[in-house]
Amino acid sequence: MATKNGNPFAQYDVTKMFPGFDPKIFASFDPAKVAEDFTKLASQVKMPTVDMDAVVSAGRKNFEALSAANQVAVEGAQALAQRQAEFAQKSIDEVTKAVESIGTAKTPQDAAAKQVEVLKASYEGALANAKELSDLFAKSQAEAFAALNARVTEQLEEIQTVTKTAAK
């Protein structure tokens, strides 16, 4: 059954979906009475008060903990970059010495042997450097995480104290 606007549902009586519904109940609807009833009901409900000082204090402590963790992370990144620069300089010095050493070889066999020695030392040095950088990074991240973890633990204890106090 289509209407002039083409919407087949425009003429449908929605109240038929709810057996027992009597639309006449809205005839005596008084908004002022509803507001009065709601006010009475709301006054009977005991809402807990919110300690805004505690909320602000918790937010400040969270920000301070996050700032401390970020500071540790930045310092760790700086130490990592500085150490990488030191490794790069050391590598350049070692390559220079290696080229000079290989250049002084008397025979091709001596040059090949020196190249193998240089490659072995270079590989071992690279592994040691990678381990040191990895350890430095892990230490920095552990310190940053510890700062955040301490604040989360403290905040959970604060919440537990507040909920115990509110329950009394």
PDB file of C-alpha atoms in Angstrom, residues 10-72:
ATOM      1  CA  ALA A  10       3.827   5.802   6.276  1.00  0.00           C
ATOM      2  CA  GLN A  11       0.311   4.470   6.940  1.00  0.00           C
ATOM      3  CA  TYR A  12       1.412   1.683   9.308  1.00  0.00           C
ATOM      4  CA  ASP A  13       0.165   1.909  12.903  1.00  0.00           C
ATOM      5  CA  VAL A  14       3.273   1.288  15.020  1.00  0.00           C
ATOM      6  CA  THR A  15       1.200   0.644  18.151  1.00  0.00           C
ATOM      7  CA  LYS A  16       0.089  -2.677  16.634  1.00  0.00           C
ATOM      8  CA  MET A  17       3.592  -3.955  17.299  1.00  0.00           C
ATOM      9  CA  PHE A  18       2.930  -3.721  21.060  1.00  0.00           C
ATOM     10  CA  PRO A  19      -0.133  -5.698  22.130  1.00  0.00           C
ATOM     11  CA  GLY A  20      -1.822  -4.164  25.142  1.00  0.00           C
ATOM     12  CA  PHE A  21      -0.444  -0.692  24.432  1.00  0.00           C
ATOM     13  CA  ASP A  22      -3.062   2.004  24.882  1.00  0.00           C
ATOM     14  CA  PRO A  23      -2.152   5.291  23.154  1.00  0.00           C
ATOM     15  CA  LYS A  24      -4.776   7.078  25.255  1.00  0.00           C
ATOM     16  CA  ILE A  25      -2.368   7.179  28.173  1.00  0.00           C
ATOM     17  CA  PHE A  26      -0.628  10.116  26.502  1.00  0.00           C
ATOM     18  CA  ALA A  27      -3.827  12.152  26.590  1.00  0.00           C
ATOM     19  CA  SER A  28      -3.259  12.931  30.274  1.00  0.00           C
ATOM     20  CA  PHE A  29       0.478  13.562  29.881  1.00  0.00           C
ATOM     21  CA  ASP A  30       1.582  16.525  32.035  1.00  0.00           C
ATOM     22  CA  PRO A  31       5.249  17.557  31.559  1.00  0.00           C
ATOM     23  CA  ALA A  32       5.273  19.522  34.822  1.00  0.00           C
ATOM     24  CA  LYS A  33       4.112  16.441  36.746  1.00  0.00           C
ATOM     25  CA  VAL A  34       6.790  14.303  35.088  1.00  0.00           C
ATOM     26  CA  ALA A  35       9.462  16.861  36.007  1.00  0.00           C
ATOM     27  CA  GLU A  36       8.200  16.958  39.599  1.00  0.00           C
ATOM     28  CA  ASP A  37       8.226  13.159  39.839  1.00  0.00           C
ATOM     29  CA  PHE A  38      11.722  13.020  38.386  1.00  0.00           C
ATOM     30  CA  THR A  39      12.950  15.654  40.854  1.00  0.00           C
ATOM     31  CA  LYS A  40      11.529  13.635  43.771  1.00  0.00           C
ATOM     32  CA  LEU A  41      13.132  10.464  42.455  1.00  0.00           C
ATOM     33  CA  ALA A  42      16.487  12.157  41.890  1.00  0.00           C
ATOM     34  CA  SER A  43      16.507  13.630  45.392  1.00  0.00           C
ATOM     35  CA  GLN A  44      16.108  10.140  46.865  1.00  0.00           C
ATOM     36  CA  VAL A  45      19.117   8.776  45.016  1.00  0.00           C
ATOM     37  CA  LYS A  46      22.321   9.164  46.992  1.00  0.00           C
ATOM     38  CA  MET A  47      25.093   9.973  44.575  1.00  0.00           C
ATOM     39  CA  PRO A  48      28.678   9.765  45.790  1.00  0.00           C
ATOM     40  CA  THR A  49      30.531  13.039  45.768  1.00  0.00           C
ATOM     41  CA  VAL A  50      33.612  13.382  43.646  1.00  0.00           C
ATOM     42  CA  ASP A  51      36.735  14.763  45.268  1.00  0.00           C
ATOM     43  CA  MET A  52      37.943  17.031  42.476  1.00  0.00           C
ATOM     44  CA  ASP A  53      41.199  17.756  44.319  1.00  0.00           C
ATOM     45  CA  ALA A  54      41.963  14.036  44.268  1.00  0.00           C
ATOM     46  CA  VAL A  55      41.094  13.811  40.562  1.00  0.00           C
ATOM     47  CA  VAL A  56      43.352  16.768  39.736  1.00  0.00           C
ATOM     48  CA  SER A  57      46.119  15.375  41.942  1.00  0.00           C
ATOM     49  CA  ALA A  58      45.897  11.978  40.253  1.00  0.00           C
ATOM     50  CA  GLY A  59      46.048  13.632  36.827  1.00  0.00           C
ATOM     51  CA  ARG A  60      49.095  15.652  37.869  1.00  0.00           C
ATOM     52  CA  LYS A  61      50.836  12.522  39.194  1.00  0.00           C
ATOM     53  CA  ASN A  62      50.023  10.664  35.964  1.00  0.00           C
ATOM     54  CA  PHE A  63      51.470  13.509  33.911  1.00  0.00           C
ATOM     55  CA  GLU A  64      54.596  13.637  36.083  1.00  0.00           C
ATOM     56  CA  ALA A  65      55.101   9.866  35.736  1.00  0.00           C
ATOM     57  CA  LEU A  66      54.665  10.051  31.974  1.00  0.00           C
ATOM     58  CA  SER A  67      57.086  12.987  31.786  1.00  0.00           C
ATOM     59  CA  ALA A  68      59.657  11.092  33.862  1.00  0.00           C
ATOM     60  CA  ALA A  69      59.312   8.010  31.646  1.00  0.00           C
ATOM     61  CA  ASN A  70      59.680  10.144  28.523  1.00  0.00           C
ATOM     62  CA  GLN A  71      62.767  11.829  29.979  1.00  0.00           C
ATOM     63  CA  VAL A  72      64.346   8.437  30.664  1.00  0.00           C
TER      64      VAL A  72
END
